[in-house]
mmCIF file of C-alpha atoms and ligand atoms in Angstrom:
data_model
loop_
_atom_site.group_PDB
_atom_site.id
_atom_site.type_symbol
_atom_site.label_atom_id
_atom_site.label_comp_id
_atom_site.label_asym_id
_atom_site.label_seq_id
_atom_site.Cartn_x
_atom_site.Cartn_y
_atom_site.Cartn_z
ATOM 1 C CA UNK A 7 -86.985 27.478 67.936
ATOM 2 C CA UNK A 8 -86.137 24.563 70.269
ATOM 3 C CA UNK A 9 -88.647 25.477 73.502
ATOM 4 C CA UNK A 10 -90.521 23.026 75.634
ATOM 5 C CA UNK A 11 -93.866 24.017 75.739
ATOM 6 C CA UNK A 12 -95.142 23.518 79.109
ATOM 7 C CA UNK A 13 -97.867 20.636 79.599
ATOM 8 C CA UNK A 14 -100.767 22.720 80.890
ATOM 9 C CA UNK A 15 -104.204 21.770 79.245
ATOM 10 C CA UNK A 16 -106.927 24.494 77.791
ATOM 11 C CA UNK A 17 -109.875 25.609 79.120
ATOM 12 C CA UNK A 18 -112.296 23.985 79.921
ATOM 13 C CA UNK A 19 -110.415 21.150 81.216
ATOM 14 C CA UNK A 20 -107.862 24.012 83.208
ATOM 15 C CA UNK A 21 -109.474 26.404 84.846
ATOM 16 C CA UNK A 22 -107.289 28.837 86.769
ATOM 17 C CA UNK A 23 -109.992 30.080 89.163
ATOM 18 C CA UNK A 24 -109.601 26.533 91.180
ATOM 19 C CA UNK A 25 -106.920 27.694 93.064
ATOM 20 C CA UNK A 26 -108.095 30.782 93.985
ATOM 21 C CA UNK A 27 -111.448 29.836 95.682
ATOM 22 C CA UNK A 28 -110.499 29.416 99.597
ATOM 23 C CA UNK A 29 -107.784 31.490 101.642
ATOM 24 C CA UNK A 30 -106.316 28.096 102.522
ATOM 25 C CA UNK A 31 -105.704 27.407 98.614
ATOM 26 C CA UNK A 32 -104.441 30.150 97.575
ATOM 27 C CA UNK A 33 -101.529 30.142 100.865
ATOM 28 C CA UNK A 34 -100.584 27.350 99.755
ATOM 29 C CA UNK A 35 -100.110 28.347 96.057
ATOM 30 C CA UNK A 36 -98.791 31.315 97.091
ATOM 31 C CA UNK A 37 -95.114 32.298 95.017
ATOM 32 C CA UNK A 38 -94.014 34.863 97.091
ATOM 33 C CA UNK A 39 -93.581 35.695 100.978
ATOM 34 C CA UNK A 40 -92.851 38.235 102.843
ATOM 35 C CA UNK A 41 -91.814 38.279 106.626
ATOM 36 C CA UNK A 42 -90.761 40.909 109.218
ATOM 37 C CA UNK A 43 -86.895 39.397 108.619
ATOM 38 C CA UNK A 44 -87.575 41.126 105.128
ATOM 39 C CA UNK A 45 -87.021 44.791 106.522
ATOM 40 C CA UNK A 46 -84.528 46.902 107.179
ATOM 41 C CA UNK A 47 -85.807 49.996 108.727
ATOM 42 C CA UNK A 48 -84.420 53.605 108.702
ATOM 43 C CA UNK A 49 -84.170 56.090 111.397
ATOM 44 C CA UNK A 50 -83.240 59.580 111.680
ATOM 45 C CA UNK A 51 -80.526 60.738 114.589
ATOM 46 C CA UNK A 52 -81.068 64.102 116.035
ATOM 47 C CA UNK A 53 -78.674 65.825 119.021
ATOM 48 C CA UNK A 54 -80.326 66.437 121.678
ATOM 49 C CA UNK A 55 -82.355 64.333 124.670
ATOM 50 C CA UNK A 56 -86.117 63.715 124.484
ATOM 51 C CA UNK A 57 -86.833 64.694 121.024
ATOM 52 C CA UNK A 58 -89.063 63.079 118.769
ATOM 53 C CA UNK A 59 -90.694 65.232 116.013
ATOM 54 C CA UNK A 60 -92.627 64.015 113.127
ATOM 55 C CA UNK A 61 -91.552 64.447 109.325
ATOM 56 C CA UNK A 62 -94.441 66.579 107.952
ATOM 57 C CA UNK A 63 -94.231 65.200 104.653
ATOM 58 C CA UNK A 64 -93.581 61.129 106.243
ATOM 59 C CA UNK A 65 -96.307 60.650 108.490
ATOM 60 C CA UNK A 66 -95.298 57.949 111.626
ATOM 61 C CA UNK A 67 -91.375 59.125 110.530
ATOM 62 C CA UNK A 68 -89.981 60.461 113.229
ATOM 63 C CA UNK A 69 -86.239 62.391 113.797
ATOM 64 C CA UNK A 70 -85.040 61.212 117.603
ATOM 65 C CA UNK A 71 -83.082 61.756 119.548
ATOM 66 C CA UNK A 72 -80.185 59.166 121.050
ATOM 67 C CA UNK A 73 -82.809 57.862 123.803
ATOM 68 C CA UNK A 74 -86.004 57.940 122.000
ATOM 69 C CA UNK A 75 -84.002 55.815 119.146
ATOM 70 C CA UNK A 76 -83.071 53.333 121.807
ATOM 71 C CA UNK A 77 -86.942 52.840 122.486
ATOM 72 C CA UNK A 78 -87.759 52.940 118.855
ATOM 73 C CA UNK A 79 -84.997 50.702 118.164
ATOM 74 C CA UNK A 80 -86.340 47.974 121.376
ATOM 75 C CA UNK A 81 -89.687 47.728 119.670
ATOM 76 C CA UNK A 82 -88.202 47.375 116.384
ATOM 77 C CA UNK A 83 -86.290 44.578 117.734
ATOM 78 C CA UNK A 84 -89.671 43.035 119.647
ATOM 79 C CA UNK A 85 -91.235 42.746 116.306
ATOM 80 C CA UNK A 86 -88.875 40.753 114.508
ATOM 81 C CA UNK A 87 -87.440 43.489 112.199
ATOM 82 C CA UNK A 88 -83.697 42.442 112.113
ATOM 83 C CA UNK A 89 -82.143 45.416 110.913
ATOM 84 C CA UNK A 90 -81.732 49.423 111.423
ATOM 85 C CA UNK A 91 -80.338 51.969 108.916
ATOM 86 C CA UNK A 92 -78.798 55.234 110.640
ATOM 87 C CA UNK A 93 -79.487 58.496 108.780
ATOM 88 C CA UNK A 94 -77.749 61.027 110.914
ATOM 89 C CA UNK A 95 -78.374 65.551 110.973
ATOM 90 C CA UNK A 96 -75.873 66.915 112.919
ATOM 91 C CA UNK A 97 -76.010 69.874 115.460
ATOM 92 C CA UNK A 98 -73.953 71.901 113.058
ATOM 93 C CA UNK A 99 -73.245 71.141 109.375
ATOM 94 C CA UNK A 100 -69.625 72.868 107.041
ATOM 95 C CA UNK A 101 -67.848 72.628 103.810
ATOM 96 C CA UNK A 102 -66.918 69.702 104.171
ATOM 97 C CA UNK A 103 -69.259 67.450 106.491
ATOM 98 C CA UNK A 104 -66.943 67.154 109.979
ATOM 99 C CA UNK A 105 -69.875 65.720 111.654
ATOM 100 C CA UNK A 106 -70.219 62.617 109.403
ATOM 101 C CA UNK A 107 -66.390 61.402 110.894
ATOM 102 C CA UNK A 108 -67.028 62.632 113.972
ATOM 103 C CA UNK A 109 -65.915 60.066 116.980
ATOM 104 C CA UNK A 110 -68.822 61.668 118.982
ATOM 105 C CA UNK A 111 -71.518 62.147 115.932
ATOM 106 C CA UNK A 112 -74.933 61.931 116.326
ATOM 107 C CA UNK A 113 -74.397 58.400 114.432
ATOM 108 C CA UNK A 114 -71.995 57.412 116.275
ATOM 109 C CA UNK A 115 -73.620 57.847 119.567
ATOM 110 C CA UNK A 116 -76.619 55.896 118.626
ATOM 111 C CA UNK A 117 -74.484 53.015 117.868
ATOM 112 C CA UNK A 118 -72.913 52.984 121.129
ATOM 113 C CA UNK A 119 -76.136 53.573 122.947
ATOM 114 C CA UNK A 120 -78.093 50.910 120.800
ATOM 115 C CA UNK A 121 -75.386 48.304 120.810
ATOM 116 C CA UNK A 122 -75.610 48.342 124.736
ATOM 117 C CA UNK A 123 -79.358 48.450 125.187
ATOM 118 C CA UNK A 124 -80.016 46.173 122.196
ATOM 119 C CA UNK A 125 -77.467 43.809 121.233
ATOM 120 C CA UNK A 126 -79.247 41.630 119.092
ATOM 121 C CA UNK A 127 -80.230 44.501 116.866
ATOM 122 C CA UNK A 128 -78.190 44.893 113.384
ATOM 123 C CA UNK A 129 -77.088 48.248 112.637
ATOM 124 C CA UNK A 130 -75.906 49.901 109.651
ATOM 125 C CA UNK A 131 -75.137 52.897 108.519
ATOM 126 C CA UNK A 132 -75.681 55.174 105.857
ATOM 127 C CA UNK A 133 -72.433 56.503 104.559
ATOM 128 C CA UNK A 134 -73.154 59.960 102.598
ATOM 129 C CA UNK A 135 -71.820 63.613 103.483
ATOM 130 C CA UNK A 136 -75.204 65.603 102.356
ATOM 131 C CA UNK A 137 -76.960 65.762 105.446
ATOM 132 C CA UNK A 138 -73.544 66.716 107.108
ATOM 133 C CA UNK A 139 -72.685 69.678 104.627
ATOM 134 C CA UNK A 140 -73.761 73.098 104.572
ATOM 135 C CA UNK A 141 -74.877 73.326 100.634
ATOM 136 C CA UNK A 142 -75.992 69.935 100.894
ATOM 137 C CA UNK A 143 -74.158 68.079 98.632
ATOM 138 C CA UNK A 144 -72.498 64.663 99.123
ATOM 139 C CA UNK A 145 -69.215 65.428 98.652
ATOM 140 C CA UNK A 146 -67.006 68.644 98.291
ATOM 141 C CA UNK A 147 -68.221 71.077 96.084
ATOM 142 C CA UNK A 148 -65.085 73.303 94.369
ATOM 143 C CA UNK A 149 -65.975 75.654 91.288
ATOM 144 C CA UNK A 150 -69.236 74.316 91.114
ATOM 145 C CA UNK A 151 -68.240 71.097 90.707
ATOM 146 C CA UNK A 152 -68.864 68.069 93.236
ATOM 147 C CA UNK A 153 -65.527 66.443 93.236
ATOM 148 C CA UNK A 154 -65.015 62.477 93.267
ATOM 149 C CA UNK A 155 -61.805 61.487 94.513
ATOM 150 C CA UNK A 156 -61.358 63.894 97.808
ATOM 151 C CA UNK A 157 -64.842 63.120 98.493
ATOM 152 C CA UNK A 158 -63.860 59.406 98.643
ATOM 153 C CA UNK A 159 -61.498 60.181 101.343
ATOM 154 C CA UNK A 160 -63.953 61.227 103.904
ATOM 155 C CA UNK A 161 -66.310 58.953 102.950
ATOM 156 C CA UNK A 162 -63.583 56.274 104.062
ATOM 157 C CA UNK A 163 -62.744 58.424 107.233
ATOM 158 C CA UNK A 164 -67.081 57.910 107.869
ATOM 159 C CA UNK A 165 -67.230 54.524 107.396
ATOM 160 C CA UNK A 166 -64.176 53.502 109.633
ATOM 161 C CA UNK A 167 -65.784 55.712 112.440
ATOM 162 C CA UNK A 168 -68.761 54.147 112.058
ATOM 163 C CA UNK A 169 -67.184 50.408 112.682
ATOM 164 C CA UNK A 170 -64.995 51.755 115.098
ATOM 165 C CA UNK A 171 -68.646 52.580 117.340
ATOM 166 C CA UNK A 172 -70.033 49.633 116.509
ATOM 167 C CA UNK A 173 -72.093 49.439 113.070
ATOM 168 C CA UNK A 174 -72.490 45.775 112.089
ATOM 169 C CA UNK A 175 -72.802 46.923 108.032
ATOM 170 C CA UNK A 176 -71.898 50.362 106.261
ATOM 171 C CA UNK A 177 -73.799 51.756 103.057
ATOM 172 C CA UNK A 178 -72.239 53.761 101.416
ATOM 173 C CA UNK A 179 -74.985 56.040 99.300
ATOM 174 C CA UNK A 180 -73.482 58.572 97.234
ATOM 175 C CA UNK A 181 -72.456 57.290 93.792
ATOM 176 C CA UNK A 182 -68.979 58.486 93.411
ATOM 177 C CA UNK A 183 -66.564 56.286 91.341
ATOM 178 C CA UNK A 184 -64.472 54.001 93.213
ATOM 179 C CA UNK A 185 -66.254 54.814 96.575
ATOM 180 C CA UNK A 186 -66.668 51.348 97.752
ATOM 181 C CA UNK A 187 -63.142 49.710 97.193
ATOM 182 C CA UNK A 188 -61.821 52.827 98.770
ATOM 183 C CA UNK A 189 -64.280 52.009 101.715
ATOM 184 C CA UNK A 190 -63.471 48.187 102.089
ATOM 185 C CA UNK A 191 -59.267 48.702 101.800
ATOM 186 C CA UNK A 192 -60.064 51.353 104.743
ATOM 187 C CA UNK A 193 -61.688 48.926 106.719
ATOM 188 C CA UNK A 194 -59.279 45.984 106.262
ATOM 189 C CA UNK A 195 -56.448 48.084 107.433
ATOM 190 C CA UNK A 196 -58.653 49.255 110.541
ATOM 191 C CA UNK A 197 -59.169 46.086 111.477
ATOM 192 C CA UNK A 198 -62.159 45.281 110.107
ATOM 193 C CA UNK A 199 -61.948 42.390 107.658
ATOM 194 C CA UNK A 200 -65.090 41.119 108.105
ATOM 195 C CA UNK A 201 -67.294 44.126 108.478
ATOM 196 C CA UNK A 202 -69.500 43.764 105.226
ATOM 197 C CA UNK A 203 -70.488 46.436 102.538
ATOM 198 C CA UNK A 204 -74.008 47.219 101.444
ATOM 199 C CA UNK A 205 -74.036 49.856 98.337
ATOM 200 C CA UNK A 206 -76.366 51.626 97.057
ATOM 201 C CA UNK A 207 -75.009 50.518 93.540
ATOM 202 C CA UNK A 208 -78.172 51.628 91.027
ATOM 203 C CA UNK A 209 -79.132 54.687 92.896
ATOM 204 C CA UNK A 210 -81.149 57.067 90.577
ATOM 205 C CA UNK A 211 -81.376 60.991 90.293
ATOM 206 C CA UNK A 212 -85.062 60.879 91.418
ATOM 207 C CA UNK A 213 -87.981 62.735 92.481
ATOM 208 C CA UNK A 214 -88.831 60.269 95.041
ATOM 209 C CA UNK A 215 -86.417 61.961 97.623
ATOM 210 C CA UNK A 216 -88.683 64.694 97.963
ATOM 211 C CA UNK A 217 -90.037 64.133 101.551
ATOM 212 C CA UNK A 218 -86.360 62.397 102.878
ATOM 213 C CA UNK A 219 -84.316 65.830 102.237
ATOM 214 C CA UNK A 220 -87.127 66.784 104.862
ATOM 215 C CA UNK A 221 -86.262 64.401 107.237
ATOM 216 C CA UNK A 222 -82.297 64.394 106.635
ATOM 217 C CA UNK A 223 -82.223 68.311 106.254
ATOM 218 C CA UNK A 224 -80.265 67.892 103.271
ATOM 219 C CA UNK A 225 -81.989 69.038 100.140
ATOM 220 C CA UNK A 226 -79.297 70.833 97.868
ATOM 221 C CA UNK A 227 -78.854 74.513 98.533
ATOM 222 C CA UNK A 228 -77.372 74.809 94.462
ATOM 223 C CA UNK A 229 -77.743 72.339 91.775
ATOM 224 C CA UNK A 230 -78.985 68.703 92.195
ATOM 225 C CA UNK A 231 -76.979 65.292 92.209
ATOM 226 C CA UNK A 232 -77.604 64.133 88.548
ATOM 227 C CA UNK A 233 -73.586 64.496 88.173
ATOM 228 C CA UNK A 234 -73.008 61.397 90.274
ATOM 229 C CA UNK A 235 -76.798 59.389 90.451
ATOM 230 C CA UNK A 236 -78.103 57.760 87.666
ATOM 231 C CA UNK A 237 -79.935 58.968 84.791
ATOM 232 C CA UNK A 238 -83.685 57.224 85.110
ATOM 233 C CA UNK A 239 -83.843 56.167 81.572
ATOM 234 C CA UNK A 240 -80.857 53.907 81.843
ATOM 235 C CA UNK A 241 -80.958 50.325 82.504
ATOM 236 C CA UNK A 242 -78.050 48.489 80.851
ATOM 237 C CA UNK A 243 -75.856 51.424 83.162
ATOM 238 C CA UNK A 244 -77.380 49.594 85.852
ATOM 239 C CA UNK A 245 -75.521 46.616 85.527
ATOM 240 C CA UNK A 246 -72.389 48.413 84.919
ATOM 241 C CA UNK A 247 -72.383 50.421 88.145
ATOM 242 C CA UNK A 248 -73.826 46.999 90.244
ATOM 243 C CA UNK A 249 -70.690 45.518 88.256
ATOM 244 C CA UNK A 250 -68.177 47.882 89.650
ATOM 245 C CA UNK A 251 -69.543 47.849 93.070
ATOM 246 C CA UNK A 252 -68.963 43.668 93.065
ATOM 247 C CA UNK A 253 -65.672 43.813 91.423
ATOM 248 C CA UNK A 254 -64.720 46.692 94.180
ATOM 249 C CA UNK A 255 -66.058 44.230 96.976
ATOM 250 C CA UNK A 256 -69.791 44.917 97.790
ATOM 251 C CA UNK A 257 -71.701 42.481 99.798
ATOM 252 C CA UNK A 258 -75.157 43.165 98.939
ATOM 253 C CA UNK A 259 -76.172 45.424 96.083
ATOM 254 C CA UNK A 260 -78.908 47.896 96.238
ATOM 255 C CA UNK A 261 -81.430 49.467 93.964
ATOM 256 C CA UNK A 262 -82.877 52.897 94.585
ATOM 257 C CA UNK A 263 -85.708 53.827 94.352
ATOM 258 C CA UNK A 264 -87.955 50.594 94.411
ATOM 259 C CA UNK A 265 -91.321 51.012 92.995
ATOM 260 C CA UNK A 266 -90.205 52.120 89.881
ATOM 261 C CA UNK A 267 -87.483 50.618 89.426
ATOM 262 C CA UNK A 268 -89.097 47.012 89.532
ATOM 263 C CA UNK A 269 -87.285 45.769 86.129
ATOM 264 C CA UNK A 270 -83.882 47.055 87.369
ATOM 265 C CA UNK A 271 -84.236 44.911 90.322
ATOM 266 C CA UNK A 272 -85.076 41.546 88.881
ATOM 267 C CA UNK A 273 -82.425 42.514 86.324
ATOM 268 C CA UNK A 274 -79.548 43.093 88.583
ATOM 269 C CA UNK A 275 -80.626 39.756 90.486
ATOM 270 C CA UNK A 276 -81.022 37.794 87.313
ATOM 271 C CA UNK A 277 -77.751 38.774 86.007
ATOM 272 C CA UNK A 278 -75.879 38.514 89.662
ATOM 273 C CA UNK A 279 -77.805 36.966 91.823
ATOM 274 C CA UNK A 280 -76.214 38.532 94.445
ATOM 275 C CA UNK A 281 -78.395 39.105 97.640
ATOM 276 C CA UNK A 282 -80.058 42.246 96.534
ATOM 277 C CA UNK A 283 -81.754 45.092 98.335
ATOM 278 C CA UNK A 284 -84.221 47.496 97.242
ATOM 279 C CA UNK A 285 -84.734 50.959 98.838
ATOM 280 C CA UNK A 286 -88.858 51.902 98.994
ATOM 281 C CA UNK A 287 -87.790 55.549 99.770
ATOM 282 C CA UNK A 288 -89.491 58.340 101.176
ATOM 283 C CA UNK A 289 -91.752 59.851 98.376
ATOM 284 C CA UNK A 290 -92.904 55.667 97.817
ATOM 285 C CA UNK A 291 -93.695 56.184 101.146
ATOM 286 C CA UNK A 292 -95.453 59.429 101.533
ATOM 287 C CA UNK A 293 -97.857 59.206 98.462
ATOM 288 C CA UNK A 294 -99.167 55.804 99.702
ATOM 289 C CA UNK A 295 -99.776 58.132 103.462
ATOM 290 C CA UNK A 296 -101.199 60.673 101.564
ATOM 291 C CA UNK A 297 -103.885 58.773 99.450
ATOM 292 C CA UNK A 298 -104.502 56.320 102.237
ATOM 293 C CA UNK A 299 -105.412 59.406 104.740
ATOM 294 C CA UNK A 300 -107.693 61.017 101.880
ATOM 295 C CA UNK A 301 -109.543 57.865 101.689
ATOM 296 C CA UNK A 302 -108.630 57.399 98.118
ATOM 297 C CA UNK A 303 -107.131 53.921 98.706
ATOM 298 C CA UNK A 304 -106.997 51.255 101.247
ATOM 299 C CA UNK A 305 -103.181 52.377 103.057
ATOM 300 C CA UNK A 306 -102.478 48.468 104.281
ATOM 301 C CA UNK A 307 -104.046 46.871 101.507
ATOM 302 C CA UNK A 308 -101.453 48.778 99.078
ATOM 303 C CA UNK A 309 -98.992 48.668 101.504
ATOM 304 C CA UNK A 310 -98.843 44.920 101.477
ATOM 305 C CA UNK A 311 -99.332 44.875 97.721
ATOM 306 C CA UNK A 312 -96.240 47.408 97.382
ATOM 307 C CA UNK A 313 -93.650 45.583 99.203
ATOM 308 C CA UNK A 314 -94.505 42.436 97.688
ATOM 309 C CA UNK A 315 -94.194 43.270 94.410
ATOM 310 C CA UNK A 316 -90.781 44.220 95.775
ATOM 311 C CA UNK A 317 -89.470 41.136 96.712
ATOM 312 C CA UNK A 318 -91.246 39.442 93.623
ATOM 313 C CA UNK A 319 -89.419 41.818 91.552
ATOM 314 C CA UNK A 320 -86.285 39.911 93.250
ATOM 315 C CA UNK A 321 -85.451 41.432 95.820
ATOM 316 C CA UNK A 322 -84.070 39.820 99.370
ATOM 317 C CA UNK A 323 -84.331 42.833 101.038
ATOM 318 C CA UNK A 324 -86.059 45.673 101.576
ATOM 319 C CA UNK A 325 -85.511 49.175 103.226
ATOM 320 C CA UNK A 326 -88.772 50.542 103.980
ATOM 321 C CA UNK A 327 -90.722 52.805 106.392
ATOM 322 C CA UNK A 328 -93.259 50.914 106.477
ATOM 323 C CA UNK A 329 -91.285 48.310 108.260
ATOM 324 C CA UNK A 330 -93.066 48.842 111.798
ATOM 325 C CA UNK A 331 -96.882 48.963 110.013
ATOM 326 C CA UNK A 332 -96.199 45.680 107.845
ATOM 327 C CA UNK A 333 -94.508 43.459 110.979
ATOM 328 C CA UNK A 334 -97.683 44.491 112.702
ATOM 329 C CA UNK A 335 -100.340 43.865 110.326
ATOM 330 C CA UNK A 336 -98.365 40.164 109.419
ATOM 331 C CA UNK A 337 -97.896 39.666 113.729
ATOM 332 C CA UNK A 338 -101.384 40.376 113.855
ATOM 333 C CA UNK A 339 -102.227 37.775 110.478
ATOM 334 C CA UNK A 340 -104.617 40.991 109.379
ATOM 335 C CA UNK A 341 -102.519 39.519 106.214
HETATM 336 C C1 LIG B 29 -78.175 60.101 100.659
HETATM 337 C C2 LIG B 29 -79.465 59.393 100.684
HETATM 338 C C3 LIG B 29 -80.686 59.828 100.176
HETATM 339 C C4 LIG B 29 -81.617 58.837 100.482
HETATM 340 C C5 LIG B 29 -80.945 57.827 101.159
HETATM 341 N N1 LIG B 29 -79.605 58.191 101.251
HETATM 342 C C6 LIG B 29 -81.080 61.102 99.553
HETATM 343 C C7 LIG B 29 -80.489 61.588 98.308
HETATM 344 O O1 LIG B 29 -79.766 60.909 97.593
HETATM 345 O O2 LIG B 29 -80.769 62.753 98.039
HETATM 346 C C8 LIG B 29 -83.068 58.881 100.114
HETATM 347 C C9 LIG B 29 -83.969 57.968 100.843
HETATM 348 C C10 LIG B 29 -85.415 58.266 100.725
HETATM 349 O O3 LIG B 29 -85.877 59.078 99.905
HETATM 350 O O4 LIG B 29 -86.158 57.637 101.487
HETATM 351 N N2 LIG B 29 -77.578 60.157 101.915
#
């Protein structure tokens, strides 16, 4: 085999441990960073005025309401956190998830609202029908089965309305076929040309979503969603579906879950090397709460260590609760 060896001398001539002596060293040695403009941070839309009530499961999560997510999404803003995801639970959920298209959704009215009071915020939107449909499922459900192609429609019909109120990015998150071509020829002929796509494109069938279908209100009334999200022994599928979502026009490609999902990430960004997000979802979140609270480990210690692993795993982006706690802690230099 014809490999360059790389010149590094043998102990005791190297020795490792030289870098690693001072906090001033090892900053400077350091391979990976992570800053504030790393985070994308989601947020859960409630009707209603003056609500803000805490995800039992997702300590510091909150569902607001329109007002108290224009004050979340100031602060947000103040600490150098450049983007928002929208996760919206209507007032009344159906068959076949009206409120998701809705001109005056819950969604939609935080755009308007945020867009005034904070211009300089990005906002994007999750694009899914489960936490606007009565069984719970992210598209429509007939004999049983959750169907592809009709469910494509509305997600379409979602997306627009979202641009139409003002979202900067949509993301779509439901893993039917064909979902984001369908999404971007809908937004060219609306008008929007240059309104970019962010898909969840290796989203897995995981246990991780525990504490979110909590917060969204949309855990599965029947069944569960391995017919459309992706089987967590696959890998080389991966590539396929981040593939498809290219060739259909995606922007930025997204893996979900993050933690373990580390080698899917730095495979879709070798292969691609696309700007790449990863999603450090709600049960990453909650089990680092949990054990922190119980004293069992140190919460911003592992914090830290989790999200950087993250973006040395490749990604460029991360969605994360802990957004708010890790701008602090780095505004602070506590790290
Ligand atoms: C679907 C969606 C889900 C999450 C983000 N978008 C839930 C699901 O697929 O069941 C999960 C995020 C998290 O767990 O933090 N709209």
């Amino acid at each position: 085999m014809n490999i360059v060896e790389p010149n590094v001398a043998s102990f005791p001539v190297s020795r490792l441990r030289r870098l690693r002596m001072t906090p001033a060293l090892r900053s400077m040695v350091r391979e990976t960073h992570l800053g504030p403009e790393d985070f994308i941070l989601p947020l859960f839309v409630v009707p209603g005025s003056n609500v803000k009530k805490e995800i039992s499961s997702m300590p510091g999560v909150f569902q607001m309401s329109v007002d108290q997510i224009v004050r979340e999404c100031a602060d947000v803003h103040a600490l150098g956190i450049p983007a928002v995801i929208f996760f919206g639970i209507p007032a009344e959920k159906d068959e076949v998830g009206s409120g998701a298209y809705d001109e005056h959704g819950v969604v939609q009215e935080a755009l308007r609202a945020v867009k005034k009071e904070v211009p300089g915020l990005f906002l994007i939107t999750d694009v899914c029908l489960c936490e606007y449909t009565s069984h719970g499922h992210c598209g429509i459900v007939r004999d049983g089965e959750i169907v592809n192609d009709e469910s494509v429609e509305l997600l379409v019909r979602e997306a627009v309305s979202h641009a139409e109120a003002g979202a900067d990015m949509v993301a779509p998150s439901d893993m039917f076929d064909g979902r984001v071509g369908a999404i971007r020829r809908g937004l060219d002929e609306h008008d929007f040309p240059n309104m970019p796509i962010m898909s969840y494109a290796a989203k897995y069938a995981s246990g991780f979503y525990g504490p979110f279908r909590e917060a969204a209100e949309s855990t599965p009334k029947f069944g569960d969603r391995r017919s459309h999200q992706m089987d967590p022994a696959n890998s080389n599928e991966a590539l396929r579906e981040v593939q498809a979502d290219i060739d259909e026009g995606a922007d930025i490609v997204m893996v979900k879950p993050a933690m373990p999902y580390l080698d899917i990430i730095r495979r879709v960004k070798d292969t691609f090397q696309m700007p790449t997000a990863a999603y450090n979802v709600s049960g990453e979140y909650s089990m680092i709460k949990a054990a922190g609270r119980n004293g069992w480990i140190d919460e911003p210690r592992v914090m830290m260590e989790v999200l950087t692993s993250i973006k040395r795993a490749g990604a460029d982006i991360i969605l994360t609760y802990f957004a708010k706690d890790a701008a602090k802690l780095m505004k602070e230099k506590k790290y």
